Short mmCIF file of C-alpha atoms and ligand atoms in Angstrom, two decimals:
data_model
loop_
_atom_site.label_atom_id
_atom_site.label_comp_id
_atom_site.label_asym_id
_atom_site.label_seq_id
_atom_site.Cartn_x
_atom_site.Cartn_y
_atom_site.Cartn_z
CA UNK A 1255 91.09 68.94 78.27
CA UNK A 1256 89.71 66.25 80.60
CA UNK A 1257 92.65 63.66 81.50
CA UNK A 1258 95.27 65.24 83.81
CA UNK A 1259 97.33 63.08 85.44
CA UNK A 1260 100.96 61.26 85.57
CA UNK A 1261 103.89 60.18 87.56
CA UNK A 1262 107.57 61.53 87.89
CA UNK A 1263 110.88 59.53 89.30
CA UNK A 1264 111.72 60.79 92.55
CA UNK A 1265 114.34 63.02 93.45
CA UNK A 1266 113.87 65.05 90.34
CA UNK A 1267 112.19 68.36 90.42
CA UNK A 1268 108.19 67.87 89.99
CA UNK A 1269 106.91 70.94 90.13
CA UNK A 1270 108.55 74.08 89.04
CA UNK A 1271 107.43 77.34 90.59
CA UNK A 1272 107.73 80.37 88.53
CA UNK A 1273 107.05 83.55 90.61
CA UNK A 1274 107.40 86.11 93.14
CA UNK A 1275 108.52 86.06 96.73
CA UNK A 1276 107.84 88.64 98.93
CA UNK A 1277 108.27 89.30 102.28
CA UNK A 1278 104.66 90.43 104.37
CA UNK A 1279 104.07 93.23 106.58
CA UNK A 1280 100.76 92.26 107.91
CA UNK A 1281 98.22 94.59 110.46
CA UNK A 1282 95.39 93.11 111.79
CA UNK A 1283 92.87 95.86 111.86
CA UNK A 1284 89.30 96.31 113.12
CA UNK A 1285 88.16 97.41 109.21
CA UNK A 1286 90.47 97.51 106.31
CA UNK A 1287 91.15 101.39 106.09
CA UNK A 1288 88.77 103.18 103.36
CA UNK A 1289 90.17 105.20 100.86
CA UNK A 1290 91.65 108.38 102.72
CA UNK A 1291 90.94 106.40 106.12
CA UNK A 1292 93.57 106.05 108.75
CA UNK A 1293 93.21 102.76 111.18
CA UNK A 1294 95.63 101.66 114.11
CA UNK A 1295 96.91 98.47 114.59
CA UNK A 1296 98.45 97.20 117.54
CA UNK A 1297 101.54 96.10 116.30
CA UNK A 1298 102.69 94.48 112.76
CA UNK A 1299 103.67 90.89 111.92
CA UNK A 1300 107.08 90.36 109.36
CA UNK A 1301 106.58 86.91 107.69
CA UNK A 1302 107.77 85.16 104.66
CA UNK A 1303 104.96 85.43 101.47
CA UNK A 1304 104.71 86.08 97.72
CA UNK A 1305 102.06 84.06 95.44
CA UNK A 1306 105.11 82.12 94.64
CA UNK A 1307 106.83 81.42 96.96
CA UNK A 1308 103.83 80.53 99.11
CA UNK A 1309 102.52 78.17 96.02
CA UNK A 1310 105.97 76.68 96.22
CA UNK A 1311 105.87 75.67 100.34
CA UNK A 1312 102.43 74.19 100.36
CA UNK A 1313 103.57 71.87 97.68
CA UNK A 1314 106.80 70.90 98.97
CA UNK A 1315 104.96 70.44 102.73
CA UNK A 1316 102.16 68.26 100.70
CA UNK A 1317 105.06 66.33 98.62
CA UNK A 1318 107.30 65.77 101.78
CA UNK A 1319 109.99 65.43 100.57
CA UNK A 1320 113.22 67.28 99.49
CA UNK A 1321 114.52 68.80 96.55
CA UNK A 1322 111.12 68.01 94.28
CA UNK A 1323 109.93 71.54 94.10
CA UNK A 1324 111.80 74.47 92.60
CA UNK A 1325 111.13 78.14 92.82
CA UNK A 1326 112.44 80.49 90.07
CA UNK A 1327 112.07 83.85 91.62
CA UNK A 1328 113.81 86.92 92.29
CA UNK A 1329 114.93 89.01 95.40
CA UNK A 1330 116.86 91.31 95.31
CA UNK A 1331 120.97 91.65 97.38
CA UNK A 1332 119.38 92.60 100.73
CA UNK A 1333 117.79 91.17 104.29
CA UNK A 1334 114.87 90.29 102.98
CA UNK A 1335 116.28 88.50 100.00
CA UNK A 1336 118.41 86.77 102.83
CA UNK A 1337 115.92 85.25 104.46
CA UNK A 1338 113.74 84.21 101.99
CA UNK A 1339 116.16 82.15 100.54
CA UNK A 1340 117.15 80.73 103.98
CA UNK A 1341 113.20 80.19 104.94
CA UNK A 1342 112.60 78.01 101.47
CA UNK A 1343 115.43 76.12 101.93
CA UNK A 1344 114.47 75.08 105.23
CA UNK A 1345 111.38 73.85 102.91
CA UNK A 1346 113.55 71.23 100.88
CA UNK A 1347 112.62 73.84 98.10
CA UNK A 1348 115.26 73.65 95.12
CA UNK A 1349 116.44 77.37 94.33
CA UNK A 1350 119.47 77.42 92.23
CA UNK A 1351 117.44 78.71 89.71
CA UNK A 1352 116.60 82.34 92.36
CA UNK A 1353 118.01 85.23 90.40
CA UNK A 1354 119.42 87.87 92.30
CA UNK A 1355 118.02 91.06 91.36
CA UNK A 1356 119.03 95.29 91.13
CA UNK A 1357 115.71 95.78 92.98
CA UNK A 1358 114.13 95.52 96.77
CA UNK A 1359 112.65 92.26 97.07
CA UNK A 1360 108.94 92.30 97.04
CA UNK A 1361 107.26 93.64 99.90
CA UNK A 1362 103.62 92.96 100.36
CA UNK A 1363 101.45 95.63 102.69
CA UNK A 1364 98.53 93.48 104.03
CA UNK A 1365 95.78 94.89 106.38
CA UNK A 1366 93.92 91.43 107.77
CA UNK A 1367 90.28 92.28 109.43
CA UNK A 1368 88.01 90.70 111.82
CA UNK A 1369 86.16 87.94 109.59
CA UNK A 1370 89.99 87.28 108.45
CA UNK A 1371 89.53 89.15 104.79
CA UNK A 1372 92.49 91.17 103.37
CA UNK A 1373 93.16 93.98 101.53
CA UNK A 1374 97.38 93.88 100.11
CA UNK A 1375 99.70 96.73 98.23
CA UNK A 1376 102.23 94.52 96.61
CA UNK A 1377 106.31 97.05 96.36
CA UNK A 1378 107.06 94.48 93.42
CA UNK A 1379 111.04 95.08 93.11
CA UNK A 1380 112.82 92.23 92.20
CA UNK A 1381 109.97 90.51 91.35
CA UNK A 1382 109.45 92.79 88.37
CA UNK A 1383 113.03 91.71 86.92
CA UNK A 1384 112.52 88.03 86.91
CA UNK A 1385 113.78 86.41 83.80
CA UNK A 1386 112.72 83.29 81.93
CA UNK A 1387 115.45 83.09 80.07
CA UNK A 1388 117.83 83.05 83.28
CA UNK A 1389 116.21 79.64 84.53
CA UNK A 1390 118.39 76.53 83.51
CA UNK A 1391 116.73 75.17 80.79
CA UNK A 1392 116.15 71.35 82.11
CA UNK A 1393 114.44 73.30 84.72
CA UNK A 1394 111.89 73.56 82.26
CA UNK A 1395 111.64 69.20 81.59
CA UNK A 1396 109.45 69.73 85.32
CA UNK A 1397 106.48 67.54 85.59
CA UNK A 1398 103.83 70.26 86.37
CA UNK A 1399 105.13 74.15 86.16
CA UNK A 1400 102.85 76.71 88.39
CA UNK A 1401 102.52 80.69 87.46
CA UNK A 1402 101.06 83.28 88.83
CA UNK A 1403 100.77 86.68 87.99
CA UNK A 1404 102.85 89.14 90.06
CA UNK A 1405 106.03 88.77 87.61
CA UNK A 1406 106.03 90.09 84.20
CA UNK A 1407 103.51 88.10 81.97
CA UNK A 1408 106.42 88.47 78.79
CA UNK A 1409 108.49 86.56 81.14
CA UNK A 1410 105.33 84.12 82.47
CA UNK A 1411 104.46 82.90 79.12
CA UNK A 1412 107.77 82.49 77.76
CA UNK A 1413 108.07 79.91 80.80
CA UNK A 1414 104.50 78.67 79.98
CA UNK A 1415 106.38 77.99 76.41
CA UNK A 1416 109.27 76.32 77.43
CA UNK A 1417 107.55 73.96 79.72
CA UNK A 1418 104.80 73.42 77.32
CA UNK A 1419 107.48 72.52 74.72
CA UNK A 1420 108.64 70.08 77.03
CA UNK A 1421 105.38 67.94 77.40
CA UNK A 1422 105.08 68.93 81.00
CA UNK A 1423 101.30 70.49 82.51
CA UNK A 1424 100.80 74.37 82.89
CA UNK A 1425 99.10 75.18 85.55
CA UNK A 1426 98.23 79.22 85.78
CA UNK A 1427 96.95 81.16 88.90
CA UNK A 1428 95.73 84.26 87.59
CA UNK A 1429 96.28 86.45 90.74
CA UNK A 1430 96.32 88.66 91.03
CA UNK A 1431 94.65 89.64 87.26
CA UNK A 1432 97.75 91.92 85.21
CA UNK A 1433 95.96 95.48 85.21
CA UNK A 1434 96.97 96.18 81.71
CA UNK A 1435 95.62 92.35 80.78
CA UNK A 1436 94.43 92.05 76.89
CA UNK A 1437 91.99 89.58 75.14
CA UNK A 1438 95.95 88.30 72.90
CA UNK A 1439 98.02 87.89 76.15
CA UNK A 1440 95.37 86.47 77.80
CA UNK A 1441 95.03 84.10 75.01
CA UNK A 1442 98.30 83.40 74.00
CA UNK A 1443 98.23 82.09 77.96
CA UNK A 1444 95.49 80.01 78.14
CA UNK A 1445 96.66 78.45 74.59
CA UNK A 1446 99.86 77.60 76.76
CA UNK A 1447 97.82 76.04 79.75
CA UNK A 1448 95.75 72.96 80.51
CA UNK A 1449 94.21 74.66 84.14
CA UNK A 1450 93.22 77.77 84.71
CA UNK A 1451 93.03 78.70 88.78
CA UNK A 1452 91.22 82.01 88.88
CA UNK A 1453 89.06 83.17 92.23
CA UNK A 1454 85.45 84.60 91.32
CA UNK A 1455 86.60 87.73 90.44
CA UNK A 1456 89.30 86.90 88.81
CA UNK A 1457 87.48 84.51 86.68
CA UNK A 1458 85.12 86.82 86.16
CA UNK A 1459 87.76 89.26 84.31
CA UNK A 1460 88.67 86.63 82.51
CA UNK A 1461 85.64 85.15 81.03
CA UNK A 1462 84.75 89.11 80.18
CA UNK A 1463 87.98 89.37 78.15
CA UNK A 1464 87.56 86.58 76.31
CA UNK A 1465 83.63 87.54 75.47
CA UNK A 1466 82.32 84.17 77.12
CA UNK A 1467 80.99 85.76 80.71
CA UNK A 1468 77.63 84.01 82.41
CA UNK A 1469 75.33 84.93 85.19
CA UNK A 1470 76.43 82.61 87.52
CA UNK A 1471 80.51 81.71 88.41
CA UNK A 1472 79.42 77.91 86.93
CA UNK A 1473 78.10 79.29 83.87
CA UNK A 1474 81.33 81.52 83.14
CA UNK A 1475 83.43 78.94 84.56
CA UNK A 1476 81.35 76.56 81.55
CA UNK A 1477 81.90 79.08 78.92
CA UNK A 1478 85.54 79.81 79.45
CA UNK A 1479 87.12 75.98 79.67
CA UNK A 1480 84.97 75.39 76.49
CA UNK A 1481 86.43 78.61 74.78
CA UNK A 1482 89.66 78.39 76.35
CA UNK A 1483 90.15 74.24 76.01
CA UNK A 1484 91.21 74.44 79.67
CA UNK A 1485 90.06 73.32 82.58
CA UNK A 1486 88.48 76.04 84.96
CA UNK A 1487 88.74 75.92 88.65
CA UNK A 1488 87.72 78.86 90.38
CA UNK A 1489 87.52 78.85 94.19
CA UNK A 1490 84.69 80.38 96.51
CA UNK A 1491 86.06 81.13 100.03
CA UNK A 1492 84.37 78.59 102.26
CA UNK A 1493 82.01 77.10 99.49
CA UNK A 1494 85.20 74.90 98.29
CA UNK A 1495 85.37 75.65 94.45
CA UNK A 1496 84.52 74.54 91.09
CA UNK A 1497 85.87 72.96 88.27
CA UNK A 1498 85.04 72.29 84.69
CA UNK A 1499 86.87 70.82 81.58
CA UNK A 1500 86.17 72.01 77.59
CA UNK A 1501 83.20 70.82 77.15
CA UNK A 1502 81.32 69.44 80.62
CA UNK A 1503 79.33 70.51 83.52
CA UNK A 1504 81.13 71.63 86.23
CA UNK A 1505 81.73 70.19 90.09
CA UNK A 1506 81.92 71.19 93.17
CA UNK A 1507 84.38 70.87 95.34
CA UNK A 1508 83.62 70.78 99.33
CA UNK A 1509 86.06 72.95 101.35
CA UNK A 1510 86.44 71.66 105.30
CA UNK A 1511 85.10 73.76 107.69
CA UNK A 1512 87.35 75.70 109.91
CA UNK A 1513 87.94 79.00 112.03
CA UNK A 1514 88.95 81.48 109.98
CA UNK A 1515 91.69 83.57 111.33
CA UNK A 1516 93.58 84.92 108.38
CA UNK A 1517 92.81 83.90 104.37
CA UNK A 1518 95.48 85.09 103.32
CA UNK A 1519 97.74 82.46 101.20
CA UNK A 1520 94.59 80.36 100.55
CA UNK A 1521 94.31 80.40 97.43
CA UNK A 1522 98.24 79.92 97.17
CA UNK A 1523 97.48 76.39 98.59
CA UNK A 1524 95.24 75.35 97.08
CA UNK A 1525 97.52 75.61 93.82
CA UNK A 1526 100.54 74.91 95.43
CA UNK A 1527 98.47 71.02 97.14
CA UNK A 1528 96.94 71.15 93.43
CA UNK A 1529 99.84 70.85 91.29
CA UNK A 1530 102.21 68.68 94.25
CA UNK A 1531 98.82 66.55 93.55
CA UNK A 1532 99.05 66.32 89.82
CA UNK A 1533 102.85 65.38 89.77
CA UNK A 1534 101.79 62.83 91.45
CA UNK A 1535 99.70 61.35 89.29
CA UNK A 1536 96.18 62.64 90.49
CA UNK A 1537 93.51 63.26 87.96
CA UNK A 1538 92.80 66.85 88.67
CA UNK A 1539 88.91 66.79 90.40
CA UNK A 1540 90.93 64.54 93.29
CA UNK A 1541 94.04 66.98 93.48
CA UNK A 1542 91.33 69.82 93.79
CA UNK A 1543 89.55 67.32 96.35
CA UNK A 1544 93.36 67.51 98.45
CA UNK A 1545 94.29 71.28 97.80
CA UNK A 1546 90.47 72.39 98.83
CA UNK A 1547 90.71 70.63 102.02
CA UNK A 1548 94.85 72.46 102.27
CA UNK A 1549 93.22 75.63 101.72
CA UNK A 1550 90.65 75.54 104.20
CA UNK A 1551 93.49 74.02 106.98
CA UNK A 1552 95.88 76.87 105.88
CA UNK A 1553 93.25 79.40 107.32
CA UNK A 1554 93.80 78.86 111.15
CA UNK A 1555 96.36 81.16 111.58
CA UNK A 1556 97.88 84.51 110.42
CA UNK A 1557 100.44 84.25 107.64
CA UNK A 1558 100.65 82.59 104.21
CA UNK A 1559 102.78 80.04 105.48
CA UNK A 1560 102.34 79.80 108.49
CA UNK A 1561 100.25 77.20 108.56
CA UNK A 1562 100.47 75.37 105.50
CA UNK A 1563 99.48 71.94 106.14
CA UNK A 1564 101.19 68.49 105.38
CA UNK A 1565 100.43 65.64 103.31
CA UNK A 1566 99.45 63.87 106.92
CA UNK A 1567 97.31 67.01 108.09
CA UNK A 1568 95.70 66.71 104.65
CA UNK A 1569 95.15 63.16 104.95
CA UNK A 1570 93.61 63.35 108.28
CA UNK A 1571 91.63 66.61 107.55
CA UNK A 1572 90.25 64.04 103.89
CA UNK A 1573 89.30 61.24 106.75
CA UNK A 1574 86.83 63.11 109.16
CA UNK A 1575 85.25 64.25 105.87
CA UNK A 1576 84.17 61.36 104.35
O1 RIB B 790 98.18 85.45 97.98
C1 RIB B 790 98.95 85.89 99.00
C2 RIB B 790 100.26 86.63 98.89
O2 RIB B 790 99.82 87.84 97.91
C3 RIB B 790 100.97 87.35 99.90
O3 RIB B 790 101.87 86.68 100.81
C4 RIB B 790 101.57 88.54 99.79
O4 RIB B 790 103.13 88.44 99.96
C5 RIB B 790 101.17 88.55 98.36
O5 RIB B 790 101.99 88.09 97.10
#
């Protein structure tokens, strides 16, 4: 699909994020513990995270208007769940479809090393009980649906099918790649998607599963885009990203230079800002350019949501690198 754009009337959900919400417990360490090793950190920080919630926050800040972004997620009946609800409501995110589940709220244990790289373990809890059938059907009329893989694949597929049937754009962030993902489910997911956003290792995994892996990320992305008839965006850290639509050649998407403190949530920022831009009518290459710059800006502080930029900050950074 080469042309992805459109616009929606104001004061309606334009971006629906269906996905996870976590509390993140973050330790800054000299180096990330290897198997069998214990490492010490001076303290931990408790911040809000979860790929779904992060992407919703990134989209809401990029749109800068309350009520345009809705998050369908599941949290437990506990303090973490209450905190998440308050924080997301303060971002102007519509939580009418937030589900209360009989499991504790998801919690992520994150180590960040001195270069800003991370290792993350997620205790899924309530995220594993998120149900597409519990979302009000009208919500699936959103302009853009955003999915990630911290919630059950079967529910993600149901949400994708519902938004597709209503004529919306489906953006899938294949993160993390489900351990038991098979070729049939991936094909179903890709058939229901317009845009696939992956990092380098996720790109390799997806291309291999489809039997179209290439030697370089660009070749894998081109093969996958052609094979599945989707737009593929591969994020490449400080090198920015590449974008390719079916039958086309991969094009670079530049990042902007920043002092990297923590890369946690940079990919989520890319996805949320990209979805927001699509919902505003930008075509995929222009949306990706905004998203890549926003993802760079999100690396300047510890925490996923902490450094996510506003629309004005993205505009300013884009002006500076022109
Ligand atoms: O992508 C970063 C996120 O992954 C963190 O916020 C953590 O909660 C995990 O879901």
